[in-house]
Amino acid sequence: QVQLVQSGAEVKKPGASVKVSCKASGYTFTIYYMHWVRQAPGQGLEWMGVINPSGGSTSYTQKFQGRVTMTRDTSTSTVYMELSSLRSEDTAVYYCARGGRGKMTTVEYWGQGTLVTVSS
Amino acid sequence: QSALTQPPSASGSPGQSVTISCTGTSSDVGGYNYVSWYQQHPGKAPKLMIFEVSKRPSGVPDRFSGSKSGNTASLTVSGLQAEDEADYYCSSYAGSNNFVFGTGTKVTVL
């Protein structure tokens, strides 16, 4: 069965960076795109970007351009999302979420989420 | 890329139907048959309920159905049950490797 297991909760100070990991299992890692989505407390879902684990190509939404970096390690079937220059508004649950086979047109499976708290 | 527009809330009695709309533009909802719907219970990760406008993943009850007309997609939940009370989000592919979610709708079973 498909499983996406994310790293644990983080507390960061404003201006710092955070790196969240997502280890995939139960399917061929390189065939499916991986999205990153965040949800601020009491708010809706916000798409951050996507990575193609096959070649490592990425696409980020304009809001996070220059602050987010998505990478992958095919040897461990793990994707990473690093967000820099953190501010209080970045406090949210961050989800990795698997796309469809060879395409990014939907989200089929979700990780359990990682709470990132930004506070001085 | 602006979020797709959904009504903040919707409600119905058990056994009734509720329909949620998701309005975008010709650059997202109207331009592609790649609208999906997700159900999210409090404190849980979302769950895919509908993909490619009207297709149901294995295990999703046929009480859930999707459709699209122009720039607006819709999710209908028929035969409402208590466990259907949740937040629902739509999403759409928006071209050029972009993706967008809706603003979310809280469904209440009266």
PDB file of C-alpha atoms in Angstrom:
ATOM      1  CA  GLN A   1       0.000   0.000   0.000  1.00  0.00           C
ATOM      2  CA  VAL A   2       1.119   3.537  -0.724  1.00  0.00           C
ATOM      3  CA  GLN A   3       2.615   5.285   2.292  1.00  0.00           C
ATOM      4  CA  LEU A   4       4.052   8.768   2.641  1.00  0.00           C
ATOM      5  CA  VAL A   5       5.749   9.276   6.001  1.00  0.00           C
ATOM      6  CA  GLN A   6       6.832  12.801   6.867  1.00  0.00           C
ATOM      7  CA  SER A   7       9.333  14.090   9.382  1.00  0.00           C
ATOM      8  CA  GLY A   8       8.255  15.437  12.743  1.00  0.00           C
ATOM      9  CA  ALA A   9       7.057  18.818  13.902  1.00  0.00           C
ATOM     10  CA  GLU A  10       9.462  21.765  13.844  1.00  0.00           C
ATOM     11  CA  VAL A  11       9.699  25.048  15.729  1.00  0.00           C
ATOM     12  CA  LYS A  12      11.730  27.750  14.014  1.00  0.00           C
ATOM     13  CA  LYS A  13      12.576  31.382  14.609  1.00  0.00           C
ATOM     14  CA  PRO A  14      11.743  34.065  12.049  1.00  0.00           C
ATOM     15  CA  GLY A  15      14.386  34.255   9.354  1.00  0.00           C
ATOM     16  CA  ALA A  16      15.434  30.622   9.731  1.00  0.00           C
ATOM     17  CA  SER A  17      14.932  27.766   7.267  1.00  0.00           C
ATOM     18  CA  VAL A  18      13.104  24.462   7.642  1.00  0.00           C
ATOM     19  CA  LYS A  19      13.539  21.231   5.700  1.00  0.00           C
ATOM     20  CA  VAL A  20      10.721  18.684   5.735  1.00  0.00           C
ATOM     21  CA  SER A  21      11.198  15.146   4.468  1.00  0.00           C
ATOM     22  CA  CYS A  22       8.709  12.697   2.999  1.00  0.00           C
ATOM     23  CA  LYS A  23       9.631   9.026   2.594  1.00  0.00           C
ATOM     24  CA  ALA A  24       7.574   7.131   0.041  1.00  0.00           C
ATOM     25  CA  SER A  25       6.893   3.408  -0.076  1.00  0.00           C
ATOM     26  CA  GLY A  26       4.540   0.933  -1.700  1.00  0.00           C
ATOM     27  CA  TYR A  27       5.003   2.115  -5.291  1.00  0.00           C
ATOM     28  CA  THR A  28       7.655   2.960  -7.891  1.00  0.00           C
ATOM     29  CA  PHE A  29       9.008   6.255  -6.588  1.00  0.00           C
ATOM     30  CA  THR A  30      10.183   7.731  -9.895  1.00  0.00           C
ATOM     31  CA  ILE A  31       6.923   7.309 -11.801  1.00  0.00           C
ATOM     32  CA  TYR A  32       4.720   9.645  -9.765  1.00  0.00           C
ATOM     33  CA  TYR A  33       5.019  13.404  -9.243  1.00  0.00           C
ATOM     34  CA  MET A  34       5.101  14.679  -5.666  1.00  0.00           C
ATOM     35  CA  HIS A  35       3.280  17.850  -4.661  1.00  0.00           C
ATOM     36  CA  TRP A  36       3.818  19.976  -1.561  1.00  0.00           C
ATOM     37  CA  VAL A  37       0.734  21.610  -0.058  1.00  0.00           C
ATOM     38  CA  ARG A  38       0.383  23.665   3.087  1.00  0.00           C
ATOM     39  CA  GLN A  39      -2.514  24.545   5.363  1.00  0.00           C
ATOM     40  CA  ALA A  40      -2.317  27.410   7.848  1.00  0.00           C
ATOM     41  CA  PRO A  41      -4.341  27.030  11.068  1.00  0.00           C
ATOM     42  CA  GLY A  42      -8.045  27.226  10.267  1.00  0.00           C
ATOM     43  CA  GLN A  43      -7.336  27.989   6.613  1.00  0.00           C
ATOM     44  CA  GLY A  44      -7.606  26.208   3.284  1.00  0.00           C
ATOM     45  CA  LEU A  45      -5.158  24.202   1.210  1.00  0.00           C
ATOM     46  CA  GLU A  46      -2.407  26.074  -0.621  1.00  0.00           C
ATOM     47  CA  TRP A  47      -0.360  24.498  -3.411  1.00  0.00           C
ATOM     48  CA  MET A  48       3.351  25.236  -3.136  1.00  0.00           C
ATOM     49  CA  GLY A  49       4.867  23.289  -5.988  1.00  0.00           C
ATOM     50  CA  VAL A  50       5.714  19.901  -7.423  1.00  0.00           C
ATOM     51  CA  ILE A  51       8.755  17.759  -8.149  1.00  0.00           C
ATOM     52  CA  ASN A  52       9.181  15.059 -10.752  1.00  0.00           C
ATOM     53  CA  PRO A  53      11.219  12.417  -8.896  1.00  0.00           C
ATOM     54  CA  SER A  54      12.420  10.899 -12.146  1.00  0.00           C
ATOM     55  CA  GLY A  55      14.646  13.762 -13.259  1.00  0.00           C
ATOM     56  CA  GLY A  56      14.273  16.117 -10.300  1.00  0.00           C
ATOM     57  CA  SER A  57      12.613  18.909 -12.288  1.00  0.00           C
ATOM     58  CA  THR A  58      10.474  21.244 -10.229  1.00  0.00           C
ATOM     59  CA  SER A  59       7.709  23.795 -10.605  1.00  0.00           C
ATOM     60  CA  TYR A  60       6.939  26.283  -7.853  1.00  0.00           C
ATOM     61  CA  THR A  61       4.012  28.619  -7.505  1.00  0.00           C
ATOM     62  CA  GLN A  62       5.036  32.248  -7.904  1.00  0.00           C
ATOM     63  CA  LYS A  63       4.333  33.086  -4.255  1.00  0.00           C
ATOM     64  CA  PHE A  64       7.184  30.846  -3.069  1.00  0.00           C
ATOM     65  CA  GLN A  65       9.669  31.388  -5.903  1.00  0.00           C
ATOM     66  CA  GLY A  66      13.078  32.112  -4.427  1.00  0.00           C
ATOM     67  CA  ARG A  67      12.170  30.787  -0.980  1.00  0.00           C
ATOM     68  CA  VAL A  68      11.317  27.134  -1.600  1.00  0.00           C
ATOM     69  CA  THR A  69      13.481  24.288  -2.846  1.00  0.00           C
ATOM     70  CA  MET A  70      12.198  20.782  -3.550  1.00  0.00           C
ATOM     71  CA  THR A  71      14.643  17.931  -3.979  1.00  0.00           C
ATOM     72  CA  ARG A  72      14.615  14.155  -4.012  1.00  0.00           C
ATOM     73  CA  ASP A  73      16.849  11.219  -3.178  1.00  0.00           C
ATOM     74  CA  THR A  74      15.958   8.263  -5.365  1.00  0.00           C
ATOM     75  CA  SER A  75      18.173   5.903  -3.344  1.00  0.00           C
ATOM     76  CA  THR A  76      15.891   6.316  -0.314  1.00  0.00           C
ATOM     77  CA  SER A  77      12.636   7.243  -2.118  1.00  0.00           C
ATOM     78  CA  THR A  78      12.511  10.491  -0.195  1.00  0.00           C
ATOM     79  CA  VAL A  79      11.529  13.984  -1.246  1.00  0.00           C
ATOM     80  CA  TYR A  80      12.427  17.133   0.635  1.00  0.00           C
ATOM     81  CA  MET A  81      10.921  20.612   0.857  1.00  0.00           C
ATOM     82  CA  GLU A  82      13.052  23.434   2.221  1.00  0.00           C
ATOM     83  CA  LEU A  83      11.514  26.824   2.947  1.00  0.00           C
ATOM     84  CA  SER A  84      13.787  29.734   3.837  1.00  0.00           C
ATOM     85  CA  SER A  85      13.396  33.213   5.349  1.00  0.00           C
ATOM     86  CA  LEU A  86      10.583  31.964   7.526  1.00  0.00           C
ATOM     87  CA  ARG A  87       8.017  34.379   8.920  1.00  0.00           C
ATOM     88  CA  SER A  88       5.089  33.924  11.271  1.00  0.00           C
ATOM     89  CA  GLU A  89       2.699  33.568   8.314  1.00  0.00           C
ATOM     90  CA  ASP A  90       4.521  30.372   7.344  1.00  0.00           C
ATOM     91  CA  THR A  91       3.164  28.617  10.428  1.00  0.00           C
ATOM     92  CA  ALA A  92       1.193  25.755   8.902  1.00  0.00           C
ATOM     93  CA  VAL A  93       0.866  22.027   8.388  1.00  0.00           C
ATOM     94  CA  TYR A  94       2.931  21.017   5.374  1.00  0.00           C
ATOM     95  CA  TYR A  95       1.850  17.974   3.364  1.00  0.00           C
ATOM     96  CA  CYS A  96       3.625  15.958   0.729  1.00  0.00           C
ATOM     97  CA  ALA A  97       1.076  14.486  -1.641  1.00  0.00           C
ATOM     98  CA  ARG A  98       1.550  12.042  -4.499  1.00  0.00           C
ATOM     99  CA  GLY A  99       0.262  12.936  -7.921  1.00  0.00           C
ATOM    100  CA  GLY A 100      -0.946  10.654 -10.647  1.00  0.00           C
ATOM    101  CA  ARG A 101       1.116   8.283 -12.760  1.00  0.00           C
ATOM    102  CA  GLY A 102       3.375  10.437 -14.868  1.00  0.00           C
ATOM    103  CA  LYS A 103       1.280  13.543 -14.310  1.00  0.00           C
ATOM    104  CA  MET A 104       0.574  16.218 -11.740  1.00  0.00           C
ATOM    105  CA  THR A 105      -3.096  16.736 -12.506  1.00  0.00           C
ATOM    106  CA  THR A 106      -4.457  15.426  -9.223  1.00  0.00           C
ATOM    107  CA  VAL A 107      -3.347  14.363  -5.755  1.00  0.00           C
ATOM    108  CA  GLU A 108      -3.991  10.703  -5.023  1.00  0.00           C
ATOM    109  CA  TYR A 109      -2.342  10.150  -1.641  1.00  0.00           C
ATOM    110  CA  TRP A 110      -1.340  12.443   1.193  1.00  0.00           C
ATOM    111  CA  GLY A 111       1.302  12.266   3.910  1.00  0.00           C
ATOM    112  CA  GLN A 112       0.298  12.734   7.532  1.00  0.00           C
ATOM    113  CA  GLY A 113       1.443  16.352   7.564  1.00  0.00           C
ATOM    114  CA  THR A 114       4.244  18.165   9.380  1.00  0.00           C
ATOM    115  CA  LEU A 115       3.456  21.112  11.633  1.00  0.00           C
ATOM    116  CA  VAL A 116       5.941  23.947  11.254  1.00  0.00           C
ATOM    117  CA  THR A 117       5.634  26.689  13.847  1.00  0.00           C
ATOM    118  CA  VAL A 118       7.468  29.974  13.305  1.00  0.00           C
ATOM    119  CA  SER A 119       7.790  31.954  16.504  1.00  0.00           C
ATOM    120  CA  SER A 120      10.313  34.159  18.207  1.00  0.00           C
TER     121      SER A 120
ATOM    122  CA  GLN B   1      -2.707  31.974  -9.693  1.00  0.00           C
ATOM    123  CA  SER B   2      -5.853  32.778  -7.702  1.00  0.00           C
ATOM    124  CA  ALA B   3      -7.668  30.188  -5.624  1.00  0.00           C
ATOM    125  CA  LEU B   4     -10.789  28.654  -7.131  1.00  0.00           C
ATOM    126  CA  THR B   5     -13.984  30.014  -5.574  1.00  0.00           C
ATOM    127  CA  GLN B   6     -16.174  27.775  -3.426  1.00  0.00           C
ATOM    128  CA  PRO B   7     -19.082  28.676  -1.132  1.00  0.00           C
ATOM    129  CA  PRO B   8     -17.937  28.783   2.513  1.00  0.00           C
ATOM    130  CA  SER B   9     -20.654  26.447   3.686  1.00  0.00           C
ATOM    131  CA  ALA B  10     -23.368  24.029   2.605  1.00  0.00           C
ATOM    132  CA  SER B  11     -25.758  21.847   4.543  1.00  0.00           C
ATOM    133  CA  GLY B  12     -28.417  19.183   4.247  1.00  0.00           C
ATOM    134  CA  SER B  13     -30.376  16.706   6.314  1.00  0.00           C
ATOM    135  CA  PRO B  14     -29.509  13.009   6.368  1.00  0.00           C
ATOM    136  CA  GLY B  15     -30.647  11.354   3.165  1.00  0.00           C
ATOM    137  CA  GLN B  16     -30.772  14.614   1.226  1.00  0.00           C
ATOM    138  CA  SER B  17     -28.332  15.833  -1.435  1.00  0.00           C
ATOM    139  CA  VAL B  18     -25.923  18.725  -1.317  1.00  0.00           C
ATOM    140  CA  THR B  19     -24.064  20.275  -4.244  1.00  0.00           C
ATOM    141  CA  ILE B  20     -20.884  22.333  -3.936  1.00  0.00           C
ATOM    142  CA  SER B  21     -19.636  24.584  -6.723  1.00  0.00           C
ATOM    143  CA  CYS B  22     -16.060  25.393  -7.693  1.00  0.00           C
ATOM    144  CA  THR B  23     -15.589  28.369 -10.007  1.00  0.00           C
ATOM    145  CA  GLY B  24     -12.392  29.145 -11.836  1.00  0.00           C
ATOM    146  CA  THR B  25     -11.438  30.524 -15.227  1.00  0.00           C
ATOM    147  CA  SER B  26     -10.769  29.296 -18.731  1.00  0.00           C
ATOM    148  CA  SER B  27      -7.112  28.935 -17.686  1.00  0.00           C
ATOM    149  CA  ASP B  28      -7.851  26.276 -15.104  1.00  0.00           C
ATOM    150  CA  VAL B  29     -11.272  24.654 -14.535  1.00  0.00           C
ATOM    151  CA  GLY B  30     -12.601  25.583 -17.950  1.00  0.00           C
ATOM    152  CA  GLY B  31      -9.454  24.702 -19.832  1.00  0.00           C
ATOM    153  CA  TYR B  32      -8.814  21.170 -18.624  1.00  0.00           C
ATOM    154  CA  ASN B  33     -10.756  18.113 -17.501  1.00  0.00           C
ATOM    155  CA  TYR B  34      -8.491  17.835 -14.476  1.00  0.00           C
ATOM    156  CA  VAL B  35     -10.750  18.885 -11.623  1.00  0.00           C
ATOM    157  CA  SER B  36     -10.480  16.883  -8.403  1.00  0.00           C
ATOM    158  CA  TRP B  37     -12.347  16.958  -5.096  1.00  0.00           C
ATOM    159  CA  TYR B  38     -11.025  16.179  -1.623  1.00  0.00           C
ATOM    160  CA  GLN B  39     -12.692  15.511   1.719  1.00  0.00           C
ATOM    161  CA  GLN B  40     -10.975  16.604   4.924  1.00  0.00           C
ATOM    162  CA  HIS B  41     -12.124  15.762   8.424  1.00  0.00           C
ATOM    163  CA  PRO B  42     -10.805  17.879  11.338  1.00  0.00           C
ATOM    164  CA  GLY B  43      -7.196  17.146  12.163  1.00  0.00           C
ATOM    165  CA  LYS B  44      -6.819  14.711   9.270  1.00  0.00           C
ATOM    166  CA  ALA B  45      -5.133  14.786   5.889  1.00  0.00           C
ATOM    167  CA  PRO B  46      -7.401  15.315   2.877  1.00  0.00           C
ATOM    168  CA  LYS B  47      -8.704  12.314   0.942  1.00  0.00           C
ATOM    169  CA  LEU B  48      -9.264  12.174  -2.813  1.00  0.00           C
ATOM    170  CA  MET B  49     -12.961  11.706  -3.655  1.00  0.00           C
ATOM    171  CA  ILE B  50     -13.203  12.636  -7.356  1.00  0.00           C
ATOM    172  CA  PHE B  51     -10.579  13.072 -10.068  1.00  0.00           C
ATOM    173  CA  GLU B  52     -10.699  14.111 -13.730  1.00  0.00           C
ATOM    174  CA  VAL B  53     -14.066  15.847 -13.127  1.00  0.00           C
ATOM    175  CA  SER B  54     -16.210  12.781 -12.506  1.00  0.00           C
ATOM    176  CA  LYS B  55     -14.108   9.678 -11.817  1.00  0.00           C
ATOM    177  CA  ARG B  56     -14.202   7.998  -8.405  1.00  0.00           C
ATOM    178  CA  PRO B  57     -11.153   6.285  -6.913  1.00  0.00           C
ATOM    179  CA  SER B  58     -11.645   2.744  -5.708  1.00  0.00           C
ATOM    180  CA  GLY B  59     -13.455   2.678  -2.373  1.00  0.00           C
ATOM    181  CA  VAL B  60     -15.258   6.009  -2.694  1.00  0.00           C
ATOM    182  CA  PRO B  61     -19.041   5.522  -2.460  1.00  0.00           C
ATOM    183  CA  ASP B  62     -21.078   6.240  -5.587  1.00  0.00           C
ATOM    184  CA  ARG B  63     -23.019   8.775  -3.498  1.00  0.00           C
ATOM    185  CA  PHE B  64     -20.231  11.169  -4.518  1.00  0.00           C
ATOM    186  CA  SER B  65     -20.384  12.483  -8.068  1.00  0.00           C
ATOM    187  CA  GLY B  66     -18.725  15.275 -10.027  1.00  0.00           C
ATOM    188  CA  SER B  67     -19.497  17.331 -13.096  1.00  0.00           C
ATOM    189  CA  LYS B  68     -18.336  20.430 -14.934  1.00  0.00           C
ATOM    190  CA  SER B  69     -19.887  23.121 -17.085  1.00  0.00           C
ATOM    191  CA  GLY B  70     -17.710  25.864 -18.507  1.00  0.00           C
ATOM    192  CA  ASN B  71     -15.564  27.364 -15.776  1.00  0.00           C
ATOM    193  CA  THR B  72     -17.551  25.820 -12.913  1.00  0.00           C
ATOM    194  CA  ALA B  73     -17.232  22.326 -11.515  1.00  0.00           C
ATOM    195  CA  SER B  74     -19.597  20.743  -9.007  1.00  0.00           C
ATOM    196  CA  LEU B  75     -19.525  17.987  -6.416  1.00  0.00           C
ATOM    197  CA  THR B  76     -22.804  16.364  -5.401  1.00  0.00           C
ATOM    198  CA  VAL B  77     -23.168  14.228  -2.307  1.00  0.00           C
ATOM    199  CA  SER B  78     -26.379  12.218  -2.439  1.00  0.00           C
ATOM    200  CA  GLY B  79     -27.981  10.389   0.456  1.00  0.00           C
ATOM    201  CA  LEU B  80     -26.107  12.491   3.015  1.00  0.00           C
ATOM    202  CA  GLN B  81     -24.727  10.622   5.987  1.00  0.00           C
ATOM    203  CA  ALA B  82     -23.346  11.891   9.269  1.00  0.00           C
ATOM    204  CA  GLU B  83     -19.808  10.901   8.266  1.00  0.00           C
ATOM    205  CA  ASP B  84     -20.009  13.183   5.203  1.00  0.00           C
ATOM    206  CA  GLU B  85     -19.739  16.201   7.497  1.00  0.00           C
ATOM    207  CA  ALA B  86     -16.311  17.618   6.600  1.00  0.00           C
ATOM    208  CA  ASP B  87     -14.499  20.274   4.625  1.00  0.00           C
ATOM    209  CA  TYR B  88     -14.395  19.792   0.861  1.00  0.00           C
ATOM    210  CA  TYR B  89     -11.840  21.271  -1.514  1.00  0.00           C
ATOM    211  CA  CYS B  90     -11.656  21.279  -5.272  1.00  0.00           C
ATOM    212  CA  SER B  91      -8.463  21.508  -7.295  1.00  0.00           C
ATOM    213  CA  SER B  92      -7.582  22.025 -10.937  1.00  0.00           C
ATOM    214  CA  TYR B  93      -4.575  21.751 -13.166  1.00  0.00           C
ATOM    215  CA  ALA B  94      -3.839  25.274 -14.398  1.00  0.00           C
ATOM    216  CA  GLY B  95      -1.412  24.677 -17.238  1.00  0.00           C
ATOM    217  CA  SER B  96       2.371  25.200 -17.442  1.00  0.00           C
ATOM    218  CA  ASN B  97       2.924  22.856 -14.491  1.00  0.00           C
ATOM    219  CA  ASN B  98       0.693  24.908 -12.213  1.00  0.00           C
ATOM    220  CA  PHE B  99      -1.986  23.645  -9.870  1.00  0.00           C
ATOM    221  CA  VAL B 100      -4.590  25.405  -7.753  1.00  0.00           C
ATOM    222  CA  PHE B 101      -6.969  24.543  -4.907  1.00  0.00           C
ATOM    223  CA  GLY B 102     -10.369  25.926  -4.098  1.00  0.00           C
ATOM    224  CA  THR B 103     -11.173  28.022  -1.046  1.00  0.00           C
ATOM    225  CA  GLY B 104     -12.963  25.155   0.669  1.00  0.00           C
ATOM    226  CA  THR B 105     -16.554  24.415   1.720  1.00  0.00           C
ATOM    227  CA  LYS B 106     -17.689  23.215   5.123  1.00  0.00           C
ATOM    228  CA  VAL B 107     -20.517  20.707   4.755  1.00  0.00           C
ATOM    229  CA  THR B 108     -22.812  20.311   7.744  1.00  0.00           C
ATOM    230  CA  VAL B 109     -25.244  17.420   8.142  1.00  0.00           C
ATOM    231  CA  LEU B 110     -28.213  18.847  10.002  1.00  0.00           C
TER     232      LEU B 110
END
